[in-house]
Amino acid sequence: MNIQGDMIIGRQAVHGSAGTVRAFNPATRAELEPAFGAATMDDLAGACLLAEAAFDPYRNAPLERRARFLETIADRIMDIGPLLIERASAESGLPAARLEGERARTCNQLRLFAKVVRDGHFLAATLDSALPQRTPPRPDLRMGKIGLGPVAVFGASNFPLAFSVAGGDTASALAAGCPVVVKAHNAHLGTSELVAKAVRQAAEECGMPEGTFSMLIGTGFEIGQALVSHPAIKAVGFTGSRAGGLALVTAAQARKEPIPVYAEMSSINPFFLLPGALAACGATLAQGFVDSLTMGVGQFCTNPGLVIGLAGAELDVFRTAATEALAAKGAGTMLTAGIHQTYVDAVARRSGLAGVELVAQGGAEGCGCAAQAALYQTDAATFLANSALEEEIFGPTSLIIACANENELLEVARHIEGQLTATIHATAADRDLAGRLMPTLERKAGRILFNGFPTGVEVCHAMVHGGPFPATSDSRTTSVGATAIERFLRPVCYQDVPAELLPEALRDENPLGLARMVDGTLQ
Amino acid sequence: MNIQGDMIIGRQAVHGSAGTVRAFNPATRAELEPAFGAATMDDLAGACLLAEAAFDPYRNAPLERRARFLETIADRIMDIGPLLIERASAESGLPAARLEGERARTCNQLRLFAKVVRDGHFLAATLDSALPQRTPPRPDLRMGKIGLGPVAVFGASNFPLAFSVAGGDTASALAAGCPVVVKAHNAHLGTSELVAKAVRQAAEECGMPEGTFSMLIGTGFEIGQALVSHPAIKAVGFTGSRAGGLALVTAAQARKEPIPVYAEMSSINPFFLLPGALAACGATLAQGFVDSLTMGVGQFCTNPGLVIGLAGAELDVFRTAATEALAAKGAGTMLTAGIHQTYVDAVARRSGLAGVELVAQGGAEGCGCAAQAALYQTDAATFLANSALEEEIFGPTSLIIACANENELLEVARHIEGQLTATIHATAADRDLAGRLMPTLERKAGRILFNGFPTGVEVCHAMVHGGPFPATSDSRTTSVGATAIERFLRPVCYQDVPAELLPEALRDENPLGLARMVDGTLQ
């Protein structure tokens, strides 16, 4: 397989004619071959109309075939071999070992959703029996879930495999029975083409309708806006910046028929160091914190961007150890020139803020788009008075808030916006304060961790990678884990519908062997 | 108990000082005593801040107490006795028998949610075990759902009990662990006060935190907009007009922290008469259809406003029988003077449309805000070309579309907007056409009925009273039935959280005895 600069529209590889765009190597600052052709509005309409036509046959194909399709995508991604890792590394600056891990995660995610499809719990099959003798008689009522319709997925820059063309949004939308039209991220176009062709091959092998999957390329914002605005599209999955996510929400709300947007946007992931934990292991904690902060050059959505502790000798020990640990971290290559420049500018602004002190830095040397880590400190009053300190800086930087007392610490917790994660480091001695923090953090975050580090998002049934605004545009959902499928489903009730016209999941004989809610009891 | 013109703010009955507003008897066109005092912005802030303060203690109280609270509300509503029915009838023009049925439904709904709370399935308890030996080790991950926070509920005019102060939105929000602030509907202020005082009494008896429930009164749109915009409010439930619903969606999206709005708005409930059914029982069907159309003076959200059949002798038989049945229906009193005037104007506009014929009318005689039923007919081409024919007319009017052939009938189905319901009348001879209709109707409607009438919404586990836009602002949900609780919940993941800080539902020993998803298997 080689990279040809193509989109995938249904079964066709198409070289777009609306201008060209190239990928870029952030380590060398060199553009990469080949040139990719961008989609015309006709290309976009073609992909969307194919997706619309594919929706009924795709969602009504047997679940076992849908599950096999997801597994076959994983197999075909693995079949690409080293080329995928090499290209993704060149396009993202991420090391091969990290990308191999991300590829494994991407495939495991597809396989998890195959299991979710086979289990069928997502169908929420619910039956209420007819009561013909009642006054008035109750009809036969059955409820199941179906896909919303074709889904637009926007690839994310920071996970060129796991949150991109065949990442979590695509896997969960396909699992829900929804065709997918991906807008490829321009930071990893070659990676996107390789993966899109793997998906296309899997769709062919599994006999999926043409239009079940397409991938478009665009040079500017227009193609993404047009995709979200197309009447065939019924939901949107996005991971990226707050501004980017909100622009898609606005476009989706402006449609004649508004549609849901699942945008995972902005989180600074507060990291609470309670006094007992600081006293017991402040220096060890500092090393773990710095490792988490600089992992992937700080480009994880769950990066710990805010450290909250009580001012005093123990917090000083933590800061000193963090300073040493950070100094040992070299500058890492960021994903794109744009991300790098935004980081450099944001750190410069923060360095100039009154009441905010730069307390530690990482190594400065590095080629290309290399970023120097930075750790700041402030007090609670300064933080509470300056909303700029709450803005996410995407990259390896964090801010310590030294609180004068427990009330200030709790006040900071109540003040912050919605988050993907909140972490508490605590020992048994901290249980009272931890107990007072918990109700606030439950209201602020999608995931609460004890004595751990927020980077690293397990793909499993209990994961929530979500949280109140602005962490996401829809706090009721997760974009990682089995229940991510729920984002793309809606319930339909069937009243007195003849058996042969009912979905299999709702028939008397329960041919799929599902756990179902029958007359209010789970069976 | 007597009616004093009060709001309820937490534990207090408050006579608002921002102007007065009176209820109105639509049968006599007389204003009703007493004058109600409208809320100041301070009253509104007081109710919202009490709700905010009540959220943590309310959601963390034992589920059994929450269930008892819902049941006690039902008991206290029954305790009001005949005064509630008399006042609701005077305020709405609805007959006592209908309101007694609606009261029973309202109480059954509260009791259903008590059962839902006790069952605990809504918590979606999910556990993934730690895998300490794995590389990297997997932490202990547990997921459960919590309430979104205080919910604003807007009472609906057409169900002064079941969709109002203690109706489905309030019951499901309270069941989810969310405090509720109701904006009373001005069409039934006395009914609202009586029910609000019953809720307050139940909250006191059950020891619920002050602020678990409040009810505000307002003279104009400002109080509703301010309520949706208040930072303490985290979700909105609404049943009413498309314009009203969309105004709340816009206000909710304009907030610093946007929040979900569940607005049930506009549906014309297509009613397909397939050829076999028309031939077998066209005249009988016509009587049932007219009964459904005129039930509650056509003021049900699921009123059949569109009849689609194939032109020909059988459809003529149906129309002739419907004409006779309609002529026998007297004019009924509509809920408010505003609704009546809007109906009169809309029917007059429809009567003047080219290609649309008035084929039948109900009786014209009636006092007060009495509405004359009207049945129109057009052809598919006229319908498809004129979007005004798709607009909901709230009241006892419907439009027959006589299609030239099956393709036109299917084209009409594909053309219509999202609906609460879609009905198919079919015999075995119609199975092919019904099978071709089904995938389209699944995409258009929340509930699909065979050989029945859409009015009458069963409160049970399998009900979906929802549907794609503009039927609702959120097609992923239902506002009636057990799963309405899901609208007010969001998932939280607990990673390595100490047992004593975990919600009960997620503890190892499963103290609530829930069905839980453990390591991917339902147990």
mmCIF file of C-alpha atoms in Angstrom, chain A residues 68-343:
data_model
loop_
_atom_site.group_PDB
_atom_site.id
_atom_site.type_symbol
_atom_site.label_atom_id
_atom_site.label_comp_id
_atom_site.label_asym_id
_atom_site.label_seq_id
_atom_site.Cartn_x
_atom_site.Cartn_y
_atom_site.Cartn_z
ATOM 1 C CA ARG A 68 -17.382 -8.774 12.211
ATOM 2 C CA PHE A 69 -17.025 -5.544 10.244
ATOM 3 C CA LEU A 70 -15.548 -3.781 13.278
ATOM 4 C CA GLU A 71 -13.144 -6.644 13.903
ATOM 5 C CA THR A 72 -12.140 -6.725 10.253
ATOM 6 C CA ILE A 73 -11.303 -3.014 10.391
ATOM 7 C CA ALA A 74 -8.913 -3.809 13.256
ATOM 8 C CA ASP A 75 -7.352 -6.656 11.267
ATOM 9 C CA ARG A 76 -6.867 -4.513 8.181
ATOM 10 C CA ILE A 77 -5.288 -1.723 10.235
ATOM 11 C CA MET A 78 -2.777 -4.216 11.611
ATOM 12 C CA ASP A 79 -2.155 -5.460 8.052
ATOM 13 C CA ILE A 80 -0.832 -2.043 7.048
ATOM 14 C CA GLY A 81 2.258 -2.877 9.082
ATOM 15 C CA PRO A 82 5.253 -0.611 9.819
ATOM 16 C CA LEU A 83 4.320 1.936 7.141
ATOM 17 C CA LEU A 84 1.455 3.147 9.328
ATOM 18 C CA ILE A 85 3.702 3.719 12.334
ATOM 19 C CA GLU A 86 6.410 5.379 10.257
ATOM 20 C CA ARG A 87 4.015 7.733 8.560
ATOM 21 C CA ALA A 88 2.157 8.593 11.763
ATOM 22 C CA SER A 89 5.452 9.307 13.514
ATOM 23 C CA ALA A 90 6.656 11.548 10.690
ATOM 24 C CA GLU A 91 3.365 13.435 10.686
ATOM 25 C CA SER A 92 2.949 13.831 14.464
ATOM 26 C CA GLY A 93 6.403 13.841 15.998
ATOM 27 C CA LEU A 94 5.215 11.043 18.290
ATOM 28 C CA PRO A 95 7.670 8.178 18.847
ATOM 29 C CA ALA A 96 7.078 4.766 17.267
ATOM 30 C CA ALA A 97 6.581 2.970 20.592
ATOM 31 C CA ARG A 98 3.790 5.352 21.593
ATOM 32 C CA LEU A 99 2.119 4.939 18.192
ATOM 33 C CA GLU A 100 2.360 1.150 18.377
ATOM 34 C CA GLY A 101 0.592 1.336 21.724
ATOM 35 C CA GLU A 102 -1.989 3.679 20.253
ATOM 36 C CA ARG A 103 -2.561 1.321 17.326
ATOM 37 C CA ALA A 104 -3.153 -1.556 19.753
ATOM 38 C CA ARG A 105 -5.605 0.615 21.661
ATOM 39 C CA THR A 106 -7.400 1.578 18.453
ATOM 40 C CA CYS A 107 -7.809 -2.074 17.473
ATOM 41 C CA ASN A 108 -8.865 -3.089 20.991
ATOM 42 C CA GLN A 109 -11.443 -0.338 20.878
ATOM 43 C CA LEU A 110 -12.887 -1.665 17.624
ATOM 44 C CA ARG A 111 -12.967 -5.169 19.148
ATOM 45 C CA LEU A 112 -14.630 -3.887 22.332
ATOM 46 C CA PHE A 113 -17.377 -2.349 20.224
ATOM 47 C CA ALA A 114 -17.748 -5.635 18.329
ATOM 48 C CA LYS A 115 -18.430 -7.243 21.715
ATOM 49 C CA VAL A 116 -20.839 -4.433 22.620
ATOM 50 C CA VAL A 117 -22.702 -5.039 19.349
ATOM 51 C CA ARG A 118 -22.939 -8.799 19.981
ATOM 52 C CA ASP A 119 -24.098 -8.281 23.597
ATOM 53 C CA GLY A 120 -26.936 -6.066 22.386
ATOM 54 C CA HIS A 121 -27.430 -4.284 25.720
ATOM 55 C CA PHE A 122 -27.156 -1.030 23.791
ATOM 56 C CA LEU A 123 -30.495 -1.821 22.148
ATOM 57 C CA ALA A 124 -32.174 -1.294 25.550
ATOM 58 C CA ALA A 125 -34.845 -3.815 24.552
ATOM 59 C CA THR A 126 -37.941 -3.167 26.673
ATOM 60 C CA LEU A 127 -41.321 -4.899 26.407
ATOM 61 C CA ASP A 128 -44.607 -4.075 28.111
ATOM 62 C CA SER A 129 -47.331 -6.635 27.539
ATOM 63 C CA ALA A 130 -50.778 -5.819 26.241
ATOM 64 C CA LEU A 131 -53.472 -5.683 28.922
ATOM 65 C CA PRO A 132 -56.641 -6.187 26.853
ATOM 66 C CA GLN A 133 -58.875 -6.567 29.935
ATOM 67 C CA ARG A 134 -57.836 -3.280 31.508
ATOM 68 C CA THR A 135 -59.993 -0.159 31.171
ATOM 69 C CA PRO A 136 -58.800 1.357 28.909
ATOM 70 C CA PRO A 137 -56.989 -1.626 27.347
ATOM 71 C CA ARG A 138 -53.215 -1.327 27.220
ATOM 72 C CA PRO A 139 -51.673 -2.010 23.807
ATOM 73 C CA ASP A 140 -48.554 -4.110 23.280
ATOM 74 C CA LEU A 141 -45.593 -1.706 23.628
ATOM 75 C CA ARG A 142 -41.978 -2.482 22.796
ATOM 76 C CA MET A 143 -39.015 -0.159 22.818
ATOM 77 C CA GLY A 144 -35.604 -0.498 21.209
ATOM 78 C CA LYS A 145 -32.850 1.837 20.108
ATOM 79 C CA ILE A 146 -31.789 2.622 16.554
ATOM 80 C CA GLY A 147 -28.957 4.732 15.143
ATOM 81 C CA LEU A 148 -29.460 8.475 14.731
ATOM 82 C CA GLY A 149 -28.291 8.382 11.109
ATOM 83 C CA PRO A 150 -25.027 9.251 9.349
ATOM 84 C CA VAL A 151 -22.406 10.689 11.722
ATOM 85 C CA ALA A 152 -19.689 13.242 10.904
ATOM 86 C CA VAL A 153 -16.415 12.484 12.707
ATOM 87 C CA PHE A 154 -13.561 14.968 12.993
ATOM 88 C CA GLY A 155 -10.110 13.430 13.460
ATOM 89 C CA ALA A 156 -8.105 14.800 16.407
ATOM 90 C CA SER A 157 -4.464 15.852 16.077
ATOM 91 C CA ASN A 158 -3.222 14.370 19.338
ATOM 92 C CA PHE A 159 -4.241 10.769 18.742
ATOM 93 C CA PRO A 160 -3.688 10.170 15.004
ATOM 94 C CA LEU A 161 -5.005 6.636 15.370
ATOM 95 C CA ALA A 162 -7.174 6.274 18.500
ATOM 96 C CA PHE A 163 -9.174 9.528 18.063
ATOM 97 C CA SER A 164 -9.009 9.772 14.314
ATOM 98 C CA VAL A 165 -10.263 8.016 11.169
ATOM 99 C CA ALA A 166 -11.031 4.669 12.827
ATOM 100 C CA GLY A 167 -10.884 5.936 16.409
ATOM 101 C CA GLY A 168 -13.415 5.912 19.193
ATOM 102 C CA ASP A 169 -16.013 8.150 17.547
ATOM 103 C CA THR A 170 -16.004 6.158 14.309
ATOM 104 C CA ALA A 171 -16.013 2.800 16.107
ATOM 105 C CA SER A 172 -18.901 3.737 18.381
ATOM 106 C CA ALA A 173 -20.948 5.309 15.561
ATOM 107 C CA LEU A 174 -20.483 2.261 13.318
ATOM 108 C CA ALA A 175 -21.350 0.038 16.295
ATOM 109 C CA ALA A 176 -24.576 2.036 16.758
ATOM 110 C CA GLY A 177 -25.546 1.317 13.155
ATOM 111 C CA CYS A 178 -24.630 4.749 11.818
ATOM 112 C CA PRO A 179 -22.645 5.321 8.604
ATOM 113 C CA VAL A 180 -19.654 7.616 9.143
ATOM 114 C CA VAL A 181 -18.207 10.474 7.116
ATOM 115 C CA VAL A 182 -14.801 11.463 8.499
ATOM 116 C CA LYS A 183 -13.204 14.849 8.012
ATOM 117 C CA ALA A 184 -9.488 13.940 8.068
ATOM 118 C CA HIS A 185 -7.221 16.051 10.276
ATOM 119 C CA ASN A 186 -4.703 17.889 8.122
ATOM 120 C CA ALA A 187 -1.931 17.135 10.606
ATOM 121 C CA HIS A 188 -1.878 13.450 9.627
ATOM 122 C CA LEU A 189 -3.246 13.077 6.132
ATOM 123 C CA GLY A 190 -1.087 10.117 5.121
ATOM 124 C CA THR A 191 -2.013 8.204 8.273
ATOM 125 C CA SER A 192 -5.651 9.031 7.552
ATOM 126 C CA GLU A 193 -5.488 7.727 3.992
ATOM 127 C CA LEU A 194 -3.893 4.459 5.099
ATOM 128 C CA VAL A 195 -6.526 3.866 7.777
ATOM 129 C CA ALA A 196 -9.432 4.961 5.534
ATOM 130 C CA LYS A 197 -8.360 2.440 2.916
ATOM 131 C CA ALA A 198 -8.252 -0.246 5.606
ATOM 132 C CA VAL A 199 -11.816 0.629 6.596
ATOM 133 C CA ARG A 200 -12.932 0.588 2.969
ATOM 134 C CA GLN A 201 -11.355 -2.826 2.467
ATOM 135 C CA ALA A 202 -13.101 -4.170 5.571
ATOM 136 C CA ALA A 203 -16.432 -2.770 4.346
ATOM 137 C CA GLU A 204 -15.972 -4.499 0.994
ATOM 138 C CA GLU A 205 -14.983 -7.794 2.579
ATOM 139 C CA CYS A 206 -17.955 -7.730 4.923
ATOM 140 C CA GLY A 207 -20.409 -6.710 2.203
ATOM 141 C CA MET A 208 -21.342 -3.440 3.858
ATOM 142 C CA PRO A 209 -23.357 -0.997 1.731
ATOM 143 C CA GLU A 210 -21.356 1.589 -0.170
ATOM 144 C CA GLY A 211 -21.506 4.803 1.834
ATOM 145 C CA THR A 212 -21.120 3.079 5.210
ATOM 146 C CA PHE A 213 -17.803 4.902 5.420
ATOM 147 C CA SER A 214 -16.217 7.855 3.633
ATOM 148 C CA MET A 215 -13.343 10.205 4.433
ATOM 149 C CA LEU A 216 -13.028 13.756 3.150
ATOM 150 C CA ILE A 217 -10.069 16.126 3.005
ATOM 151 C CA GLY A 218 -10.383 19.896 3.171
ATOM 152 C CA THR A 219 -8.032 22.849 3.108
ATOM 153 C CA GLY A 220 -9.937 25.183 5.433
ATOM 154 C CA PHE A 221 -12.831 25.322 7.854
ATOM 155 C CA GLU A 222 -15.464 25.368 5.117
ATOM 156 C CA ILE A 223 -15.566 21.651 4.490
ATOM 157 C CA GLY A 224 -16.117 20.863 8.164
ATOM 158 C CA GLN A 225 -18.866 23.451 8.477
ATOM 159 C CA ALA A 226 -20.502 22.178 5.300
ATOM 160 C CA LEU A 227 -20.307 18.610 6.567
ATOM 161 C CA VAL A 228 -22.035 19.479 9.854
ATOM 162 C CA SER A 229 -24.639 21.454 7.923
ATOM 163 C CA HIS A 230 -25.494 18.728 5.412
ATOM 164 C CA PRO A 231 -29.066 17.466 5.929
ATOM 165 C CA ALA A 232 -28.012 13.806 5.727
ATOM 166 C CA ILE A 233 -25.742 14.153 8.773
ATOM 167 C CA LYS A 234 -27.534 13.476 12.082
ATOM 168 C CA ALA A 235 -24.757 13.755 14.725
ATOM 169 C CA VAL A 236 -21.172 14.940 15.092
ATOM 170 C CA GLY A 237 -18.150 13.598 16.966
ATOM 171 C CA PHE A 238 -15.220 15.938 17.577
ATOM 172 C CA THR A 239 -12.131 16.125 19.770
ATOM 173 C CA GLY A 240 -10.131 19.331 19.709
ATOM 174 C CA SER A 241 -10.077 22.927 20.830
ATOM 175 C CA ARG A 242 -12.854 24.794 22.613
ATOM 176 C CA ALA A 243 -13.152 27.283 19.744
ATOM 177 C CA GLY A 244 -13.310 24.498 17.173
ATOM 178 C CA GLY A 245 -15.891 22.532 19.121
ATOM 179 C CA LEU A 246 -18.098 25.551 19.759
ATOM 180 C CA ALA A 247 -18.009 26.499 16.070
ATOM 181 C CA LEU A 248 -19.392 23.061 15.221
ATOM 182 C CA VAL A 249 -22.059 23.337 17.937
ATOM 183 C CA THR A 250 -23.139 26.687 16.473
ATOM 184 C CA ALA A 251 -23.301 25.242 12.957
ATOM 185 C CA ALA A 252 -25.289 22.241 14.180
ATOM 186 C CA GLN A 253 -27.768 24.459 16.051
ATOM 187 C CA ALA A 254 -28.237 26.731 13.016
ATOM 188 C CA ARG A 255 -29.508 23.855 10.841
ATOM 189 C CA LYS A 256 -33.161 23.564 9.912
ATOM 190 C CA GLU A 257 -33.002 20.341 11.933
ATOM 191 C CA PRO A 258 -30.486 20.885 14.771
ATOM 192 C CA ILE A 259 -28.359 17.836 15.579
ATOM 193 C CA PRO A 260 -26.298 16.745 18.589
ATOM 194 C CA VAL A 261 -22.587 17.541 18.663
ATOM 195 C CA TYR A 262 -20.306 15.541 20.926
ATOM 196 C CA ALA A 263 -17.300 17.830 21.231
ATOM 197 C CA GLU A 264 -14.558 16.950 23.698
ATOM 198 C CA MET A 265 -12.887 20.300 24.085
ATOM 199 C CA SER A 266 -11.076 21.731 27.043
ATOM 200 C CA SER A 267 -9.955 20.488 30.450
ATOM 201 C CA ILE A 268 -7.228 21.460 32.907
ATOM 202 C CA ASN A 269 -7.716 18.385 35.114
ATOM 203 C CA PRO A 270 -7.266 19.644 38.671
ATOM 204 C CA PHE A 271 -4.910 17.608 40.805
ATOM 205 C CA PHE A 272 -5.539 17.953 44.542
ATOM 206 C CA LEU A 273 -2.691 17.220 46.927
ATOM 207 C CA LEU A 274 -4.184 16.796 50.392
ATOM 208 C CA PRO A 275 -1.937 17.397 53.407
ATOM 209 C CA GLY A 276 -1.525 13.766 54.475
ATOM 210 C CA ALA A 277 -0.493 12.665 51.008
ATOM 211 C CA LEU A 278 1.928 15.564 50.641
ATOM 212 C CA ALA A 279 3.498 14.768 53.985
ATOM 213 C CA ALA A 280 3.722 11.058 53.252
ATOM 214 C CA CYS A 281 5.149 11.124 49.760
ATOM 215 C CA GLY A 282 5.435 14.628 48.310
ATOM 216 C CA ALA A 283 8.694 13.981 46.484
ATOM 217 C CA THR A 284 7.498 10.710 44.918
ATOM 218 C CA LEU A 285 4.262 12.359 43.905
ATOM 219 C CA ALA A 286 6.235 15.130 42.234
ATOM 220 C CA GLN A 287 8.041 12.667 39.983
ATOM 221 C CA GLY A 288 4.791 10.964 38.982
ATOM 222 C CA PHE A 289 3.165 14.310 38.377
ATOM 223 C CA VAL A 290 5.977 15.522 36.124
ATOM 224 C CA ASP A 291 5.922 12.250 34.189
ATOM 225 C CA SER A 292 2.169 12.664 33.657
ATOM 226 C CA LEU A 293 2.541 16.356 32.783
ATOM 227 C CA THR A 294 5.173 15.775 30.109
ATOM 228 C CA MET A 295 3.802 12.513 28.709
ATOM 229 C CA GLY A 296 3.198 12.962 24.982
ATOM 230 C CA VAL A 297 4.649 16.498 25.336
ATOM 231 C CA GLY A 298 1.672 17.449 27.488
ATOM 232 C CA GLN A 299 -0.717 16.904 24.612
ATOM 233 C CA PHE A 300 -3.190 14.637 26.380
ATOM 234 C CA CYS A 301 -6.720 15.913 27.057
ATOM 235 C CA THR A 302 -6.268 14.676 30.615
ATOM 236 C CA ASN A 303 -2.993 16.498 31.257
ATOM 237 C CA PRO A 304 -2.794 17.759 34.881
ATOM 238 C CA GLY A 305 -2.811 21.518 34.297
ATOM 239 C CA LEU A 306 -3.705 22.610 37.820
ATOM 240 C CA VAL A 307 -2.183 21.460 41.135
ATOM 241 C CA ILE A 308 -4.027 22.487 44.298
ATOM 242 C CA GLY A 309 -2.470 22.126 47.763
ATOM 243 C CA LEU A 310 -2.122 23.904 51.083
ATOM 244 C CA ALA A 311 0.787 26.360 51.233
ATOM 245 C CA GLY A 312 3.566 25.232 53.530
ATOM 246 C CA ALA A 313 6.715 23.198 53.863
ATOM 247 C CA GLU A 314 5.181 20.014 52.394
ATOM 248 C CA LEU A 315 4.018 21.800 49.264
ATOM 249 C CA ASP A 316 7.484 23.350 49.001
ATOM 250 C CA VAL A 317 9.016 19.870 49.080
ATOM 251 C CA PHE A 318 6.689 18.809 46.287
ATOM 252 C CA ARG A 319 7.543 21.883 44.227
ATOM 253 C CA THR A 320 11.273 21.473 44.726
ATOM 254 C CA ALA A 321 11.126 17.825 43.684
ATOM 255 C CA ALA A 322 8.933 18.725 40.701
ATOM 256 C CA THR A 323 11.418 21.422 39.725
ATOM 257 C CA GLU A 324 14.239 18.891 39.655
ATOM 258 C CA ALA A 325 12.178 16.319 37.820
ATOM 259 C CA LEU A 326 11.083 18.871 35.227
ATOM 260 C CA ALA A 327 14.635 20.077 34.619
ATOM 261 C CA ALA A 328 15.497 16.511 33.618
ATOM 262 C CA LYS A 329 12.803 16.461 30.919
ATOM 263 C CA GLY A 330 14.027 17.440 27.467
ATOM 264 C CA ALA A 331 11.995 19.551 25.074
ATOM 265 C CA GLY A 332 9.616 17.376 23.050
ATOM 266 C CA THR A 333 8.333 17.842 19.536
ATOM 267 C CA MET A 334 4.758 19.042 19.443
ATOM 268 C CA LEU A 335 2.180 17.744 16.992
ATOM 269 C CA THR A 336 2.004 20.703 14.628
ATOM 270 C CA ALA A 337 3.621 24.053 14.043
ATOM 271 C CA GLY A 338 0.341 25.735 14.956
ATOM 272 C CA ILE A 339 0.007 23.919 18.279
ATOM 273 C CA HIS A 340 3.632 24.731 19.043
ATOM 274 C CA GLN A 341 3.229 28.430 18.320
ATOM 275 C CA THR A 342 0.025 28.603 20.381
ATOM 276 C CA TYR A 343 1.831 26.946 23.286
#
